[in-house]
Amino acid sequence: MGVTLAPQALETRVAAILQAAGSSAAEARQVAANLVLANLSGHDSHGVGMVPRYVDAVLEGGLQPNTAMRVDLDAGALLRVDGCRGYGQVVGVQAMELAITRAREHGSCVLALGNAHHLGRIGHFAEMAVAQGLVALHFVNVLSRPVVAPFQGGDGRFGTNPCCIGVPLAGREPFVLDFATSRVAQGKMRVAHNEGRAAEPGTLIDEDGRPTTDPGVVVVPQARGGYGALLPFGEHKGYGLAIACELLGGALTAGGTWHRPADSARAVLNGMLALVIDPARLGTQAAFEAEALAFVDWLRASPAAPGTEGVLLAGEPERQARAQRARDGIVVDAATWSEIQAAGRKVGA
Ligand code: NAD
């Protein structure tokens, strides 16, 4: 049976497992809070369901608890940071905090972060920047399993490479666009598979490169031992953006690109190129605020298309989910919950 838990209760249980897996109490809390915030935001794919994978990665040595970032190059507005395989929820936040400070000092900052363990919901980092009135762009690659097929390709060659853009809107809630460049996030296929739901047509190909709606093709080994693949969103355009994320997040950061067959390692490493810009230092603050608000108001005046809830701005669905789930609790499906419990038993929690 699935469970419904208040955010705090879920965070406490998850933190206990992460602590038993070797994290300090503070690190366990920080990672657990980040995962629960992803669930609260409506992204169960990047929430507490990641815990079994993190525990396995720690046990295999691919994820190093209690590890801080290492700054390899500090040239003021240019930062190159090694995540040292520490929790992305920790080293990613450390790196962004430094980049935000530098963007304030210099007007902008280019952050190249490599070798971070799973950064989770990339919107988290954009939210850190927009909370301080800064614009942030993030290009991220994923080193775990090549689960996304190139446009017109027949098997998985790269990861779900997320892209995220955060823009503060004066006196209003920010624009936070944050998405995987696969048609859906891999984790959403895990959730669908666990819940026995089919995927939308056009989302997946099977082990033989043929279209399928079975999310299991990217979750469990198939008849011949291989996997199917997710398709990129937006045909050749989304595919191109996914490749840009690999080239910027993987190659330019030196974190590494994916160019080998799948292995069974449980660690998920992310590379992230982040650009943080201070509109005040750019000298456009007043125009930026006025023009952005004028545009958003104009956009929102569009009449709702029949049968829809009307025009939303990126970031809004997550805020709506947070309000609803903070009130009603977070539902963890039965399969995910039993996997989390099994992970807890593995480390004696
Ligand atoms: P998604 O398909 O749900 O899209 C989310 C984005 O679209 C959000 O910015 C949301 O505000 C916006 N949006 C949704 N509905 C909208 C509407 N009606 N109008 C306007 N905007 C709307 O997200 P996804 O692709 O499933 O990604 C989920 C999460 O997974 C993201 O947080 C992403 O960072 C994360 N992710 C992480 C990794 C990693 O390796 N760390 C890999 C892939 C994805």
Short mmCIF file of C-alpha atoms and ligand atoms in Angstrom, two decimals:
data_model
loop_
_atom_site.label_atom_id
_atom_site.label_comp_id
_atom_site.label_asym_id
_atom_site.label_seq_id
_atom_site.Cartn_x
_atom_site.Cartn_y
_atom_site.Cartn_z
CA MET A 1 0.00 0.00 0.00
CA GLY A 2 1.15 3.51 -0.72
CA VAL A 3 1.41 6.06 2.07
CA THR A 4 0.44 9.69 2.53
CA LEU A 5 2.80 11.62 4.77
CA ALA A 6 3.16 15.19 5.93
CA PRO A 7 6.33 16.74 4.39
CA GLN A 8 8.12 16.94 7.76
CA ALA A 9 7.40 13.29 8.60
CA LEU A 10 8.64 12.14 5.20
CA GLU A 11 11.76 14.28 5.53
CA THR A 12 12.53 12.80 8.96
CA ARG A 13 12.25 9.22 7.69
CA VAL A 14 14.34 9.87 4.62
CA ALA A 15 16.99 11.71 6.64
CA ALA A 16 17.25 8.71 8.99
CA ILE A 17 18.03 6.42 6.04
CA LEU A 18 20.59 8.82 4.54
CA GLN A 19 22.25 9.21 7.93
CA ALA A 20 22.41 5.44 8.35
CA ALA A 21 24.03 5.35 4.89
CA GLY A 22 26.88 7.49 6.23
CA SER A 23 25.84 11.14 5.99
CA SER A 24 26.19 13.54 8.90
CA ALA A 25 22.85 14.53 10.45
CA ALA A 26 23.07 17.95 8.77
CA GLU A 27 23.81 16.51 5.32
CA ALA A 28 21.06 13.91 5.67
CA ARG A 29 18.59 16.69 6.56
CA GLN A 30 19.69 18.88 3.66
CA VAL A 31 19.40 16.10 1.08
CA ALA A 32 16.09 14.86 2.52
CA ALA A 33 14.65 18.40 2.52
CA ASN A 34 15.65 18.84 -1.13
CA LEU A 35 14.05 15.53 -2.15
CA VAL A 36 10.85 16.28 -0.24
CA LEU A 37 10.71 19.74 -1.87
CA ALA A 38 10.84 17.99 -5.28
CA ASN A 39 7.86 15.84 -4.23
CA LEU A 40 6.08 18.92 -2.91
CA SER A 41 6.74 20.66 -6.25
CA GLY A 42 4.97 17.83 -8.08
CA HIS A 43 8.15 16.19 -9.38
CA ASP A 44 7.99 12.78 -7.71
CA SER A 45 10.57 11.61 -10.25
CA HIS A 46 13.19 13.69 -8.40
CA GLY A 47 11.88 13.21 -4.90
CA VAL A 48 12.28 10.61 -2.18
CA GLY A 49 12.01 7.82 -4.78
CA MET A 50 15.70 8.52 -5.49
CA VAL A 51 16.73 7.30 -2.02
CA PRO A 52 17.19 3.60 -2.96
CA ARG A 53 19.45 4.64 -5.80
CA TYR A 54 21.46 6.99 -3.58
CA VAL A 55 21.90 4.27 -0.94
CA ASP A 56 23.10 1.80 -3.59
CA ALA A 57 25.46 4.43 -5.00
CA VAL A 58 26.94 5.05 -1.54
CA LEU A 59 27.36 1.31 -0.95
CA GLU A 60 29.10 0.96 -4.34
CA GLY A 61 31.38 3.93 -3.61
CA GLY A 62 30.11 6.04 -6.51
CA LEU A 63 28.54 8.63 -4.18
CA GLN A 64 30.67 10.06 -1.37
CA PRO A 65 28.74 11.24 1.69
CA ASN A 66 30.06 14.23 3.67
CA THR A 67 32.01 15.60 0.72
CA ALA A 68 32.33 19.29 -0.06
CA MET A 69 32.98 20.90 -3.45
CA ARG A 70 36.55 21.68 -4.48
CA VAL A 71 37.22 24.94 -6.32
CA ASP A 72 39.69 24.13 -9.11
CA LEU A 73 39.71 27.56 -10.72
CA ASP A 74 38.68 30.85 -9.20
CA ALA A 75 39.04 33.74 -11.62
CA GLY A 76 36.38 35.94 -10.08
CA ALA A 77 33.58 35.75 -12.59
CA LEU A 78 34.75 32.34 -13.84
CA LEU A 79 34.52 29.36 -11.51
CA ARG A 80 35.46 25.75 -12.17
CA VAL A 81 34.28 23.48 -9.41
CA ASP A 82 34.63 19.74 -8.83
CA GLY A 83 31.72 18.16 -7.01
CA CYS A 84 34.00 15.29 -5.93
CA ARG A 85 31.04 12.88 -6.24
CA GLY A 86 29.41 14.43 -3.20
CA TYR A 87 25.65 14.77 -2.87
CA GLY A 88 24.53 17.20 -5.59
CA GLN A 89 22.05 18.67 -3.11
CA VAL A 90 25.10 19.76 -1.08
CA VAL A 91 27.91 20.50 -3.54
CA GLY A 92 25.46 22.02 -6.04
CA VAL A 93 24.19 24.45 -3.41
CA GLN A 94 27.76 25.32 -2.33
CA ALA A 95 28.75 26.00 -5.95
CA MET A 96 25.66 28.11 -6.64
CA GLU A 97 26.14 30.13 -3.45
CA LEU A 98 29.64 31.00 -4.63
CA ALA A 99 28.42 31.79 -8.17
CA ILE A 100 25.70 34.08 -6.79
CA THR A 101 28.25 35.97 -4.69
CA ARG A 102 30.46 36.38 -7.74
CA ALA A 103 27.59 37.52 -9.96
CA ARG A 104 26.88 40.26 -7.40
CA GLU A 105 30.55 41.29 -7.36
CA HIS A 106 31.26 41.15 -11.08
CA GLY A 107 27.82 41.43 -12.70
CA SER A 108 27.84 37.86 -13.95
CA CYS A 109 29.43 34.54 -13.25
CA VAL A 110 30.11 31.44 -15.32
CA LEU A 111 30.09 28.35 -13.13
CA ALA A 112 31.42 25.07 -14.55
CA LEU A 113 30.53 22.28 -12.13
CA GLY A 114 31.65 18.74 -12.91
CA ASN A 115 31.55 15.44 -11.07
CA ALA A 116 28.61 16.25 -8.81
CA HIS A 117 26.41 13.36 -7.80
CA HIS A 118 22.75 13.76 -8.91
CA LEU A 119 21.77 17.43 -8.64
CA GLY A 120 18.09 16.55 -8.39
CA ARG A 121 15.63 19.22 -9.51
CA ILE A 122 17.69 21.84 -11.34
CA GLY A 123 15.02 24.46 -10.64
CA HIS A 124 16.27 24.43 -7.05
CA PHE A 125 19.44 26.21 -8.16
CA ALA A 126 17.61 28.71 -10.36
CA GLU A 127 15.32 29.46 -7.41
CA MET A 128 18.38 30.30 -5.30
CA ALA A 129 19.41 32.91 -7.89
CA VAL A 130 16.01 34.44 -8.63
CA ALA A 131 15.35 34.78 -4.88
CA GLN A 132 18.18 37.33 -4.98
CA GLY A 133 16.97 39.13 -8.08
CA LEU A 134 19.42 37.36 -10.41
CA VAL A 135 18.83 35.60 -13.72
CA ALA A 136 20.19 32.05 -14.02
CA LEU A 137 20.66 29.66 -16.95
CA HIS A 138 21.61 26.01 -16.44
CA PHE A 139 22.75 23.39 -18.96
CA VAL A 140 23.16 19.96 -17.41
CA ASN A 141 24.30 16.55 -18.61
CA VAL A 142 23.72 13.22 -16.93
CA LEU A 143 26.25 10.42 -16.60
CA SER A 144 24.36 7.30 -15.58
CA ARG A 145 22.73 5.35 -18.37
CA PRO A 146 22.30 6.50 -21.99
CA VAL A 147 18.53 6.50 -21.83
CA VAL A 148 17.61 9.02 -24.56
CA ALA A 149 17.81 8.27 -28.28
CA PRO A 150 19.05 10.91 -30.74
CA PHE A 151 16.44 12.32 -33.14
CA GLN A 152 16.13 9.66 -35.87
CA GLY A 153 18.33 7.28 -33.86
CA GLY A 154 17.33 3.82 -32.65
CA ASP A 155 18.87 3.46 -29.20
CA GLY A 156 19.80 5.46 -26.11
CA ARG A 157 23.01 7.50 -26.43
CA PHE A 158 22.78 10.22 -23.75
CA GLY A 159 20.89 11.21 -20.61
CA THR A 160 17.77 13.25 -19.91
CA ASN A 161 19.97 16.39 -19.89
CA PRO A 162 17.90 19.05 -18.13
CA CYS A 163 17.86 22.72 -19.06
CA CYS A 164 16.65 25.43 -16.71
CA ILE A 165 16.16 29.18 -16.94
CA GLY A 166 15.13 31.32 -13.97
CA VAL A 167 14.07 34.96 -14.35
CA PRO A 168 12.96 37.12 -11.41
CA LEU A 169 9.83 39.20 -11.96
CA ALA A 170 9.74 42.34 -9.80
CA GLY A 171 7.19 41.95 -7.02
CA ARG A 172 5.80 38.75 -8.52
CA GLU A 173 6.59 35.05 -8.41
CA PRO A 174 9.52 34.25 -10.76
CA PHE A 175 9.60 32.50 -14.10
CA VAL A 176 11.35 29.15 -13.53
CA LEU A 177 11.51 26.97 -16.61
CA ASP A 178 13.02 23.63 -15.66
CA PHE A 179 12.71 20.52 -17.76
CA ALA A 180 14.37 17.35 -18.98
CA THR A 181 15.14 17.44 -22.71
CA SER A 182 13.68 13.95 -23.01
CA ARG A 183 9.96 14.00 -23.72
CA VAL A 184 9.48 13.01 -20.07
CA ALA A 185 11.91 12.58 -17.18
CA GLN A 186 13.30 9.05 -16.77
CA GLY A 187 12.12 9.08 -13.15
CA LYS A 188 8.55 9.70 -14.34
CA MET A 189 8.78 6.43 -16.29
CA ARG A 190 9.93 4.68 -13.08
CA VAL A 191 6.90 6.12 -11.28
CA ALA A 192 4.57 5.15 -14.17
CA HIS A 193 6.05 1.64 -14.27
CA ASN A 194 5.65 1.31 -10.49
CA GLU A 195 2.03 2.48 -10.74
CA GLY A 196 1.29 0.25 -13.76
CA ARG A 197 0.47 3.20 -16.05
CA ALA A 198 1.24 3.39 -19.79
CA ALA A 199 3.33 6.23 -21.26
CA GLU A 200 1.96 8.68 -23.82
CA PRO A 201 2.48 7.56 -27.42
CA GLY A 202 5.59 9.17 -28.92
CA THR A 203 7.56 9.00 -25.67
CA LEU A 204 9.48 5.74 -25.95
CA ILE A 205 11.08 3.22 -28.25
CA ASP A 206 11.68 -0.40 -27.30
CA GLU A 207 14.86 -2.48 -27.36
CA ASP A 208 14.46 -2.85 -31.14
CA GLY A 209 13.94 0.87 -31.76
CA ARG A 210 10.18 0.51 -32.29
CA PRO A 211 7.59 2.88 -30.73
CA THR A 212 6.03 1.61 -27.48
CA THR A 213 3.98 2.94 -24.55
CA ASP A 214 5.44 0.50 -21.98
CA PRO A 215 7.48 2.57 -19.46
CA GLY A 216 9.15 -0.67 -18.35
CA VAL A 217 11.42 -0.55 -21.43
CA VAL A 218 13.57 2.07 -19.70
CA VAL A 219 13.15 0.71 -16.16
CA VAL A 220 13.78 -3.05 -16.29
CA PRO A 221 16.05 -5.12 -18.58
CA GLN A 222 14.21 -6.35 -21.66
CA ALA A 223 14.05 -9.79 -23.33
CA ARG A 224 17.57 -9.53 -24.78
CA GLY A 225 19.01 -7.90 -21.67
CA GLY A 226 19.05 -4.36 -23.10
CA TYR A 227 16.77 -1.39 -22.65
CA GLY A 228 14.57 0.76 -24.84
CA ALA A 229 15.00 4.54 -24.86
CA LEU A 230 13.18 7.80 -24.28
CA LEU A 231 12.78 10.19 -27.20
CA PRO A 232 13.85 13.84 -26.99
CA PHE A 233 11.06 16.45 -26.77
CA GLY A 234 10.39 18.73 -29.72
CA GLU A 235 11.88 16.54 -32.46
CA HIS A 236 15.14 17.95 -33.89
CA LYS A 237 14.93 21.13 -31.79
CA GLY A 238 14.69 19.46 -28.39
CA TYR A 239 17.29 16.99 -29.55
CA GLY A 240 19.61 19.87 -30.40
CA LEU A 241 19.09 21.40 -26.95
CA ALA A 242 19.88 18.01 -25.34
CA ILE A 243 23.16 17.91 -27.23
CA ALA A 244 23.94 21.50 -26.21
CA CYS A 245 23.45 20.38 -22.57
CA GLU A 246 25.91 17.51 -23.11
CA LEU A 247 28.48 19.76 -24.81
CA LEU A 248 28.18 22.58 -22.25
CA GLY A 249 27.37 20.60 -19.08
CA GLY A 250 29.65 17.67 -19.88
CA ALA A 251 32.46 18.77 -22.22
CA LEU A 252 32.96 22.47 -21.40
CA THR A 253 32.88 21.80 -17.64
CA ALA A 254 35.33 18.88 -18.14
CA GLY A 255 32.93 16.77 -16.06
CA GLY A 256 32.78 14.38 -19.02
CA THR A 257 30.37 13.36 -21.78
CA TRP A 258 28.76 9.95 -22.20
CA HIS A 259 30.39 7.81 -24.93
CA ARG A 260 30.33 4.20 -23.83
CA PRO A 261 27.84 1.36 -23.50
CA ALA A 262 25.59 1.31 -20.42
CA ASP A 263 27.02 -0.15 -17.22
CA SER A 264 25.21 -1.15 -14.05
CA ALA A 265 26.75 1.47 -11.72
CA ARG A 266 24.07 3.10 -9.59
CA ALA A 267 25.73 6.52 -9.23
CA VAL A 268 24.25 9.36 -11.29
CA LEU A 269 26.74 12.12 -11.99
CA ASN A 270 25.78 15.54 -13.33
CA GLY A 271 27.82 18.25 -15.00
CA MET A 272 26.33 21.73 -14.98
CA LEU A 273 27.25 24.91 -16.77
CA ALA A 274 25.47 27.76 -14.99
CA LEU A 275 25.39 31.41 -15.99
CA VAL A 276 24.27 33.88 -13.36
CA ILE A 277 23.53 37.48 -14.37
CA ASP A 278 22.79 40.51 -12.21
CA PRO A 279 20.41 42.82 -14.15
CA ALA A 280 21.31 45.72 -11.86
CA ARG A 281 24.97 45.44 -12.81
CA LEU A 282 24.03 45.14 -16.47
CA GLY A 283 22.38 48.54 -16.10
CA THR A 284 19.01 47.33 -17.35
CA GLN A 285 17.25 46.77 -14.02
CA ALA A 286 14.48 49.34 -14.48
CA ALA A 287 13.74 48.42 -18.09
CA PHE A 288 14.05 44.72 -17.31
CA GLU A 289 11.48 44.94 -14.53
CA ALA A 290 9.03 47.08 -16.50
CA GLU A 291 9.34 45.20 -19.79
CA ALA A 292 9.16 41.78 -18.18
CA LEU A 293 6.01 42.67 -16.24
CA ALA A 294 4.39 44.33 -19.27
CA PHE A 295 5.06 41.21 -21.31
CA VAL A 296 3.78 38.80 -18.66
CA ASP A 297 0.57 40.81 -18.24
CA TRP A 298 0.08 40.83 -22.01
CA LEU A 299 0.68 37.07 -22.12
CA ARG A 300 -1.79 36.37 -19.34
CA ALA A 301 -4.48 38.36 -21.13
CA SER A 302 -4.65 35.61 -23.75
CA PRO A 303 -8.05 33.90 -23.49
CA ALA A 304 -7.97 30.31 -22.21
CA ALA A 305 -8.10 27.76 -25.00
CA PRO A 306 -11.26 25.64 -24.71
CA GLY A 307 -10.93 22.84 -22.17
CA THR A 308 -7.75 24.24 -20.59
CA GLU A 309 -7.02 26.16 -17.39
CA GLY A 310 -5.57 28.97 -19.48
CA VAL A 311 -2.14 30.55 -19.68
CA LEU A 312 0.35 29.66 -16.97
CA LEU A 313 3.92 30.78 -16.50
CA ALA A 314 6.70 28.25 -15.89
CA GLY A 315 7.13 27.80 -12.15
CA GLU A 316 3.41 28.17 -11.47
CA PRO A 317 2.50 24.47 -11.64
CA GLU A 318 5.22 23.74 -9.07
CA ARG A 319 3.95 26.47 -6.72
CA GLN A 320 0.38 25.18 -7.08
CA ALA A 321 1.57 21.64 -6.29
CA ARG A 322 3.49 22.90 -3.23
CA ALA A 323 0.40 24.58 -1.82
CA GLN A 324 -1.76 21.51 -2.40
CA ARG A 325 0.73 18.92 -1.16
CA ALA A 326 1.77 20.96 1.88
CA ARG A 327 -1.92 20.93 2.82
CA ASP A 328 -2.91 17.37 1.86
CA GLY A 329 0.39 15.52 2.36
CA ILE A 330 2.67 13.72 -0.09
CA VAL A 331 1.49 10.44 -1.57
CA VAL A 332 4.26 7.89 -2.07
CA ASP A 333 3.12 4.97 -4.23
CA ALA A 334 3.36 1.42 -2.85
CA ALA A 335 6.28 0.25 -5.02
CA THR A 336 8.36 3.34 -4.29
CA TRP A 337 7.60 3.12 -0.58
CA SER A 338 8.64 -0.53 -0.36
CA GLU A 339 11.86 0.28 -2.28
CA ILE A 340 12.59 3.07 0.22
CA GLN A 341 11.95 0.71 3.14
CA ALA A 342 14.22 -1.93 1.58
CA ALA A 343 16.94 0.72 1.16
CA GLY A 344 16.54 1.59 4.84
CA ARG A 345 16.97 -2.07 5.82
CA LYS A 346 20.14 -2.31 3.70
CA VAL A 347 21.79 0.30 5.91
CA GLY A 348 20.10 -0.75 9.13
CA ALA A 349 17.76 2.25 9.44
P1 NAD B 1 7.94 18.90 -16.85
O1 NAD B 1 7.74 18.20 -18.12
O2 NAD B 1 6.94 18.72 -15.76
O3 NAD B 1 8.12 20.45 -17.17
C1 NAD B 1 8.34 21.29 -16.14
C2 NAD B 1 8.48 22.72 -16.60
O4 NAD B 1 7.38 23.12 -17.42
C3 NAD B 1 8.44 23.59 -15.37
O5 NAD B 1 9.24 24.71 -15.58
C4 NAD B 1 6.95 23.94 -15.29
O6 NAD B 1 6.75 25.11 -14.54
C5 NAD B 1 6.62 24.12 -16.74
N1 NAD B 1 5.20 23.90 -17.04
C6 NAD B 1 4.49 22.78 -16.83
N2 NAD B 1 3.22 22.93 -17.23
C7 NAD B 1 3.11 24.19 -17.73
C8 NAD B 1 2.06 24.97 -18.32
N3 NAD B 1 0.83 24.47 -18.48
N4 NAD B 1 2.34 26.22 -18.71
C9 NAD B 1 3.56 26.74 -18.55
N5 NAD B 1 4.60 26.08 -18.01
C10 NAD B 1 4.39 24.81 -17.61
O7 NAD B 1 9.36 18.54 -16.18
P2 NAD B 1 10.32 17.31 -16.51
O8 NAD B 1 10.90 17.43 -17.84
O9 NAD B 1 9.59 16.07 -16.16
O10 NAD B 1 11.47 17.55 -15.43
C11 NAD B 1 11.20 17.34 -14.07
C12 NAD B 1 12.38 17.65 -13.21
O11 NAD B 1 13.40 16.72 -13.44
C13 NAD B 1 13.04 19.01 -13.43
O12 NAD B 1 13.11 19.62 -12.16
C14 NAD B 1 14.44 18.70 -13.93
O13 NAD B 1 15.44 19.59 -13.48
C15 NAD B 1 14.66 17.35 -13.32
N6 NAD B 1 15.69 16.57 -14.01
C16 NAD B 1 16.88 16.38 -13.39
C17 NAD B 1 17.86 15.60 -13.98
C18 NAD B 1 19.18 15.36 -13.31
O14 NAD B 1 19.98 14.56 -13.80
N7 NAD B 1 19.48 16.00 -12.23
C19 NAD B 1 17.61 15.01 -15.23
C20 NAD B 1 16.39 15.25 -15.84
C21 NAD B 1 15.42 16.02 -15.22
#
